[in-house]
Amino acid sequence: MCTLEKRDGLFILTITGNDEHRLNPILIDSIRAALHRAKIESESMGPTALITTAQGKFFSNGYDLSWAFSDPDPVQVQAQTRSKLMSKKLRCLVSEFISFPMPTIAAVTGHASAAGFALVLSHDYIVMRKDRGFLYMSELDIRMKIPTWFMQIVKSKIASPKVWREVILKAAKIKAEMAVEWGIVDSAHDSAEETVEAAARLGMELAKRNWDGKVYAENRKTVFADVMAALSSDETVGDTDCNDSHKAVSKL
């Protein structure tokens, strides 16, 4: 689950608890509800920004695969029903981040793996803790194909094909200072507290620019139009009908 608070004119969304923050429908829906609340409340505020962070050792350790594969109905398991649901909900969440009417900052204070790494990359800015945590696209190590839409986010947020190779084809576990060097993360900090404080300073600097949130969101959607298009399907769970998938996601 997660909480949302207002601090110094900024929104702080915190994924709570000391577990791995696996992305299942319950957690994804909780984050989406917090985004919806922030969006509504921001309409009566001046310019603001959103910081996403997490308690404990993990930012997010990716999809909740145990939940996905524990459906008691073998027909549903064969049809990947739970996996499709998780994928659609996460794709909808990423779309909402890209459409969100304010700057977004991920304050990464723990490990972010696979889908958790994709969630981090859905933010405009990333600040990261140096003393704990890594970014990790684990698909190669766990023998799973990476979804095309994950790769589109990687390509849209990371400039170097050599870094794509390290992230995807070597499944590198990337600590904060290396992530800064590779252009994935904007800054690295000594502790969880300093990481969130750095995110808050950045958020306040951005809010002072007095941008129109709706215009900011439209421009972001234009910048990441290829990502938005890729979110319409996920071939790894058999969700390849772009039109039907887009309709399903829009209803979630």
mmCIF file of C-alpha atoms in Angstrom:
data_model
loop_
_atom_site.group_PDB
_atom_site.id
_atom_site.type_symbol
_atom_site.label_atom_id
_atom_site.label_comp_id
_atom_site.label_asym_id
_atom_site.label_seq_id
_atom_site.Cartn_x
_atom_site.Cartn_y
_atom_site.Cartn_z
ATOM 1 C CA MET A 1 0.000 0.000 0.000
ATOM 2 C CA CYS A 2 1.034 3.637 -0.113
ATOM 3 C CA THR A 3 0.435 7.005 1.494
ATOM 4 C CA LEU A 4 0.203 10.512 0.081
ATOM 5 C CA GLU A 5 1.135 13.634 2.017
ATOM 6 C CA LYS A 6 1.638 17.295 1.198
ATOM 7 C CA ARG A 7 4.910 18.782 2.414
ATOM 8 C CA ASP A 8 6.092 22.318 1.625
ATOM 9 C CA GLY A 9 3.735 22.494 -1.323
ATOM 10 C CA LEU A 10 4.862 19.153 -2.769
ATOM 11 C CA PHE A 11 3.190 15.753 -2.911
ATOM 12 C CA ILE A 12 5.104 12.842 -1.341
ATOM 13 C CA LEU A 13 3.853 9.390 -2.378
ATOM 14 C CA THR A 14 5.396 6.679 -0.201
ATOM 15 C CA ILE A 15 5.122 2.943 -0.834
ATOM 16 C CA THR A 16 4.815 1.670 2.728
ATOM 17 C CA GLY A 17 5.993 -1.409 4.599
ATOM 18 C CA ASN A 18 9.226 -3.399 4.786
ATOM 19 C CA ASP A 19 8.404 -6.030 2.181
ATOM 20 C CA GLU A 20 9.614 -6.170 -1.436
ATOM 21 C CA HIS A 21 6.788 -3.912 -2.695
ATOM 22 C CA ARG A 22 5.917 -6.413 -5.407
ATOM 23 C CA LEU A 23 3.657 -4.904 -8.069
ATOM 24 C CA ASN A 24 0.347 -6.765 -7.817
ATOM 25 C CA PRO A 25 -3.095 -5.283 -8.542
ATOM 26 C CA ILE A 26 -3.613 -4.167 -4.921
ATOM 27 C CA LEU A 27 -0.389 -2.131 -4.776
ATOM 28 C CA ILE A 28 -0.780 -0.758 -8.293
ATOM 29 C CA ASP A 29 -4.346 0.337 -7.534
ATOM 30 C CA SER A 30 -3.154 1.998 -4.319
ATOM 31 C CA ILE A 31 -0.539 4.015 -6.225
ATOM 32 C CA ARG A 32 -3.076 4.955 -8.884
ATOM 33 C CA ALA A 33 -5.541 6.114 -6.225
ATOM 34 C CA ALA A 34 -2.830 8.317 -4.697
ATOM 35 C CA LEU A 35 -2.046 9.803 -8.109
ATOM 36 C CA HIS A 36 -5.731 10.521 -8.675
ATOM 37 C CA ARG A 37 -5.982 12.255 -5.313
ATOM 38 C CA ALA A 38 -2.857 14.347 -5.992
ATOM 39 C CA LYS A 39 -4.187 15.320 -9.407
ATOM 40 C CA ILE A 40 -7.515 16.473 -7.941
ATOM 41 C CA GLU A 41 -5.944 18.328 -5.013
ATOM 42 C CA SER A 42 -3.392 20.028 -7.270
ATOM 43 C CA GLU A 43 -6.207 21.830 -9.068
ATOM 44 C CA SER A 44 -6.684 24.100 -6.045
ATOM 45 C CA MET A 45 -2.931 24.594 -5.489
ATOM 46 C CA GLY A 46 -0.208 26.520 -7.204
ATOM 47 C CA PRO A 47 2.468 24.742 -9.259
ATOM 48 C CA THR A 48 3.744 21.635 -7.504
ATOM 49 C CA ALA A 49 5.605 18.370 -8.069
ATOM 50 C CA LEU A 50 5.266 14.718 -7.045
ATOM 51 C CA ILE A 51 7.959 12.663 -5.315
ATOM 52 C CA THR A 52 7.625 8.871 -5.217
ATOM 53 C CA THR A 53 9.655 6.947 -2.648
ATOM 54 C CA ALA A 54 9.414 3.761 -0.585
ATOM 55 C CA GLN A 55 10.091 2.452 2.888
ATOM 56 C CA GLY A 56 12.449 -0.402 3.626
ATOM 57 C CA LYS A 57 15.053 -2.229 1.561
ATOM 58 C CA PHE A 58 13.143 -2.139 -1.741
ATOM 59 C CA PHE A 59 11.686 0.562 -3.939
ATOM 60 C CA SER A 60 9.999 -2.297 -5.799
ATOM 61 C CA ASN A 61 11.262 -5.769 -6.636
ATOM 62 C CA GLY A 62 9.068 -6.021 -9.733
ATOM 63 C CA TYR A 63 5.932 -7.949 -10.539
ATOM 64 C CA ASP A 64 4.362 -10.189 -7.907
ATOM 65 C CA LEU A 65 5.091 -13.402 -9.809
ATOM 66 C CA SER A 66 4.046 -15.593 -6.886
ATOM 67 C CA TRP A 67 0.568 -14.075 -7.050
ATOM 68 C CA ALA A 68 0.472 -14.351 -10.837
ATOM 69 C CA PHE A 69 1.300 -18.071 -10.847
ATOM 70 C CA SER A 70 -0.770 -19.116 -7.827
ATOM 71 C CA ASP A 71 -4.208 -19.017 -9.434
ATOM 72 C CA PRO A 72 -6.009 -22.209 -8.320
ATOM 73 C CA ASP A 73 -7.655 -22.539 -11.727
ATOM 74 C CA PRO A 74 -5.196 -24.250 -14.123
ATOM 75 C CA VAL A 75 -7.084 -22.889 -17.130
ATOM 76 C CA GLN A 76 -6.550 -19.357 -15.875
ATOM 77 C CA VAL A 77 -2.863 -20.120 -15.273
ATOM 78 C CA GLN A 78 -2.512 -21.393 -18.830
ATOM 79 C CA ALA A 79 -4.243 -18.264 -20.143
ATOM 80 C CA GLN A 80 -1.939 -16.050 -18.026
ATOM 81 C CA THR A 81 -5.013 -14.264 -16.716
ATOM 82 C CA ARG A 82 -3.338 -12.830 -13.617
ATOM 83 C CA SER A 83 -0.191 -11.881 -15.529
ATOM 84 C CA LYS A 84 -2.273 -10.038 -18.103
ATOM 85 C CA LEU A 85 -4.114 -8.176 -15.358
ATOM 86 C CA MET A 86 -0.873 -7.093 -13.674
ATOM 87 C CA SER A 87 0.602 -6.008 -16.982
ATOM 88 C CA LYS A 88 -2.459 -3.997 -17.980
ATOM 89 C CA LYS A 89 -2.655 -2.275 -14.615
ATOM 90 C CA LEU A 90 1.052 -1.405 -14.618
ATOM 91 C CA ARG A 91 0.881 -0.122 -18.193
ATOM 92 C CA CYS A 92 -2.057 2.042 -17.163
ATOM 93 C CA LEU A 93 -0.054 3.347 -14.194
ATOM 94 C CA VAL A 94 2.912 4.223 -16.421
ATOM 95 C CA SER A 95 0.530 5.999 -18.801
ATOM 96 C CA GLU A 96 -0.833 7.992 -15.870
ATOM 97 C CA PHE A 97 2.668 9.044 -14.819
ATOM 98 C CA ILE A 98 3.399 10.228 -18.358
ATOM 99 C CA SER A 99 0.069 12.096 -18.426
ATOM 100 C CA PHE A 100 0.452 13.525 -14.909
ATOM 101 C CA PRO A 101 0.032 17.324 -14.696
ATOM 102 C CA MET A 102 3.199 18.129 -12.750
ATOM 103 C CA PRO A 103 6.883 17.124 -12.697
ATOM 104 C CA THR A 104 7.590 13.734 -11.113
ATOM 105 C CA ILE A 105 10.677 12.623 -9.194
ATOM 106 C CA ALA A 106 11.574 9.084 -8.094
ATOM 107 C CA ALA A 107 13.546 9.102 -4.822
ATOM 108 C CA VAL A 108 15.034 5.596 -4.986
ATOM 109 C CA THR A 109 16.122 4.502 -1.513
ATOM 110 C CA GLY A 110 16.222 0.739 -2.154
ATOM 111 C CA HIS A 111 16.420 -1.887 -4.880
ATOM 112 C CA ALA A 112 14.315 -1.400 -8.029
ATOM 113 C CA SER A 113 14.161 -4.495 -10.212
ATOM 114 C CA ALA A 114 12.438 -5.403 -13.483
ATOM 115 C CA ALA A 115 8.954 -3.846 -13.420
ATOM 116 C CA GLY A 116 10.091 -1.817 -10.410
ATOM 117 C CA PHE A 117 12.924 -0.390 -12.539
ATOM 118 C CA ALA A 118 10.388 0.409 -15.289
ATOM 119 C CA LEU A 119 8.283 2.236 -12.688
ATOM 120 C CA VAL A 120 11.312 4.315 -11.660
ATOM 121 C CA LEU A 121 11.994 5.201 -15.312
ATOM 122 C CA SER A 122 8.406 6.434 -15.646
ATOM 123 C CA HIS A 123 9.367 9.526 -13.628
ATOM 124 C CA ASP A 124 10.851 12.703 -15.062
ATOM 125 C CA TYR A 125 13.787 12.760 -12.653
ATOM 126 C CA ILE A 126 15.525 10.095 -10.573
ATOM 127 C CA VAL A 127 17.603 10.630 -7.431
ATOM 128 C CA MET A 128 19.120 7.623 -5.725
ATOM 129 C CA ARG A 129 20.682 6.514 -2.466
ATOM 130 C CA LYS A 130 24.380 5.555 -2.631
ATOM 131 C CA ASP A 131 24.717 3.298 0.390
ATOM 132 C CA ARG A 132 21.955 0.829 -0.464
ATOM 133 C CA GLY A 133 20.078 -0.350 -3.503
ATOM 134 C CA PHE A 134 20.582 -1.009 -7.186
ATOM 135 C CA LEU A 135 18.664 -0.761 -10.446
ATOM 136 C CA TYR A 136 18.336 -4.138 -12.125
ATOM 137 C CA MET A 137 16.544 -5.458 -15.204
ATOM 138 C CA SER A 138 16.535 -9.056 -14.032
ATOM 139 C CA GLU A 139 14.706 -10.709 -16.938
ATOM 140 C CA LEU A 140 17.808 -12.351 -18.438
ATOM 141 C CA ASP A 141 18.824 -13.831 -15.093
ATOM 142 C CA ILE A 142 15.345 -15.202 -14.351
ATOM 143 C CA ARG A 143 14.894 -16.529 -17.920
ATOM 144 C CA MET A 144 12.057 -14.242 -18.928
ATOM 145 C CA LYS A 145 11.662 -12.183 -22.097
ATOM 146 C CA ILE A 146 11.646 -8.459 -21.509
ATOM 147 C CA PRO A 147 8.429 -6.825 -22.775
ATOM 148 C CA THR A 148 8.746 -4.497 -25.741
ATOM 149 C CA TRP A 149 7.189 -1.686 -23.728
ATOM 150 C CA PHE A 150 9.884 -2.020 -21.029
ATOM 151 C CA MET A 151 12.517 -1.676 -23.745
ATOM 152 C CA GLN A 152 10.790 1.388 -25.165
ATOM 153 C CA ILE A 153 10.987 3.091 -21.771
ATOM 154 C CA VAL A 154 14.676 2.174 -21.507
ATOM 155 C CA LYS A 155 15.388 3.615 -24.967
ATOM 156 C CA SER A 156 13.402 6.761 -24.222
ATOM 157 C CA LYS A 157 15.128 7.456 -20.905
ATOM 158 C CA ILE A 158 18.691 6.160 -21.490
ATOM 159 C CA ALA A 159 20.662 7.619 -24.386
ATOM 160 C CA SER A 160 23.489 5.133 -24.927
ATOM 161 C CA PRO A 161 23.096 1.793 -26.753
ATOM 162 C CA LYS A 162 26.123 0.584 -24.761
ATOM 163 C CA VAL A 163 24.160 1.204 -21.571
ATOM 164 C CA TRP A 164 21.135 -0.599 -23.050
ATOM 165 C CA ARG A 165 23.460 -3.597 -23.499
ATOM 166 C CA GLU A 166 24.592 -3.414 -19.881
ATOM 167 C CA VAL A 167 21.037 -3.016 -18.576
ATOM 168 C CA ILE A 168 19.295 -5.618 -20.759
ATOM 169 C CA LEU A 169 21.902 -8.031 -22.127
ATOM 170 C CA LYS A 170 24.181 -8.190 -19.080
ATOM 171 C CA ALA A 171 21.481 -7.681 -16.425
ATOM 172 C CA ALA A 172 23.826 -5.325 -14.582
ATOM 173 C CA LYS A 173 23.045 -4.419 -10.975
ATOM 174 C CA ILE A 174 23.575 -0.676 -11.150
ATOM 175 C CA LYS A 175 24.410 1.264 -8.014
ATOM 176 C CA ALA A 176 23.742 4.973 -7.691
ATOM 177 C CA GLU A 177 27.102 6.424 -8.691
ATOM 178 C CA MET A 178 27.325 4.177 -11.755
ATOM 179 C CA ALA A 179 23.733 5.074 -12.620
ATOM 180 C CA VAL A 180 24.706 8.765 -12.581
ATOM 181 C CA GLU A 181 27.754 8.046 -14.779
ATOM 182 C CA TRP A 182 25.586 6.128 -17.249
ATOM 183 C CA GLY A 183 22.991 8.900 -17.430
ATOM 184 C CA ILE A 184 20.176 6.926 -15.800
ATOM 185 C CA VAL A 185 20.029 8.829 -12.503
ATOM 186 C CA ASP A 186 20.296 12.581 -11.969
ATOM 187 C CA SER A 187 22.090 12.572 -8.603
ATOM 188 C CA ALA A 188 23.321 10.199 -5.874
ATOM 189 C CA HIS A 189 23.082 10.785 -2.104
ATOM 190 C CA ASP A 190 24.486 9.331 1.103
ATOM 191 C CA SER A 191 21.315 8.103 2.822
ATOM 192 C CA ALA A 192 17.591 7.591 2.400
ATOM 193 C CA GLU A 193 16.876 10.858 4.211
ATOM 194 C CA GLU A 194 19.309 12.834 2.046
ATOM 195 C CA THR A 195 17.835 11.262 -1.089
ATOM 196 C CA VAL A 196 14.307 12.375 -0.217
ATOM 197 C CA GLU A 197 15.602 15.806 0.802
ATOM 198 C CA ALA A 198 17.351 16.153 -2.562
ATOM 199 C CA ALA A 199 14.131 15.168 -4.317
ATOM 200 C CA ALA A 200 12.257 17.812 -2.308
ATOM 201 C CA ARG A 201 14.775 20.518 -3.220
ATOM 202 C CA LEU A 202 14.478 19.583 -6.873
ATOM 203 C CA GLY A 203 10.686 19.513 -6.627
ATOM 204 C CA MET A 204 10.603 23.005 -5.135
ATOM 205 C CA GLU A 205 12.950 24.317 -7.835
ATOM 206 C CA LEU A 206 10.679 22.883 -10.512
ATOM 207 C CA ALA A 207 7.513 24.216 -8.854
ATOM 208 C CA LYS A 208 9.053 27.708 -8.797
ATOM 209 C CA ARG A 209 9.131 27.656 -12.597
ATOM 210 C CA ASN A 210 5.374 28.217 -12.399
ATOM 211 C CA TRP A 211 4.571 25.948 -15.313
ATOM 212 C CA ASP A 212 1.013 25.125 -16.324
ATOM 213 C CA GLY A 213 0.492 21.488 -15.293
ATOM 214 C CA LYS A 214 -1.780 20.593 -18.182
ATOM 215 C CA VAL A 215 0.670 21.994 -20.715
ATOM 216 C CA TYR A 216 3.526 20.167 -18.960
ATOM 217 C CA ALA A 217 1.609 16.884 -19.244
ATOM 218 C CA GLU A 218 0.785 17.403 -22.923
ATOM 219 C CA ASN A 219 4.407 18.192 -23.733
ATOM 220 C CA ARG A 220 5.589 15.129 -21.820
ATOM 221 C CA LYS A 221 3.142 12.947 -23.751
ATOM 222 C CA THR A 222 4.548 14.350 -26.983
ATOM 223 C CA VAL A 223 8.133 13.625 -25.891
ATOM 224 C CA PHE A 224 7.219 10.050 -24.929
ATOM 225 C CA ALA A 225 4.693 9.331 -27.672
ATOM 226 C CA ASP A 226 6.562 6.126 -28.594
ATOM 227 C CA VAL A 227 6.262 4.872 -25.017
ATOM 228 C CA MET A 228 2.561 5.685 -24.932
ATOM 229 C CA ALA A 229 2.052 3.723 -28.154
ATOM 230 C CA ALA A 230 4.033 0.735 -26.836
ATOM 231 C CA LEU A 231 1.866 0.565 -23.707
ATOM 232 C CA SER A 232 -1.055 -0.729 -25.775
ATOM 233 C CA SER A 233 0.242 -4.306 -25.749
ATOM 234 C CA ASP A 234 2.482 -6.793 -23.954
ATOM 235 C CA GLU A 235 3.511 -9.784 -26.026
ATOM 236 C CA THR A 236 5.071 -11.552 -23.025
ATOM 237 C CA VAL A 237 1.632 -12.246 -21.537
ATOM 238 C CA GLY A 238 -0.128 -12.829 -24.843
ATOM 239 C CA ASP A 239 -1.741 -9.394 -24.870
ATOM 240 C CA THR A 240 -0.941 -8.521 -28.475
ATOM 241 C CA ASP A 241 -4.196 -7.040 -29.747
ATOM 242 C CA CYS A 242 -3.315 -3.379 -29.512
ATOM 243 C CA ASN A 243 -6.812 -2.060 -30.042
ATOM 244 C CA ASP A 244 -8.530 -4.372 -27.566
ATOM 245 C CA SER A 245 -5.723 -3.926 -25.050
ATOM 246 C CA HIS A 246 -5.891 -0.139 -25.243
ATOM 247 C CA LYS A 247 -9.636 -0.259 -24.570
ATOM 248 C CA ALA A 248 -9.146 -2.637 -21.642
ATOM 249 C CA VAL A 249 -6.408 -0.534 -20.082
ATOM 250 C CA SER A 250 -8.418 2.654 -20.412
ATOM 251 C CA LYS A 251 -11.230 1.072 -18.388
ATOM 252 C CA LEU A 252 -9.017 -0.039 -15.479
#
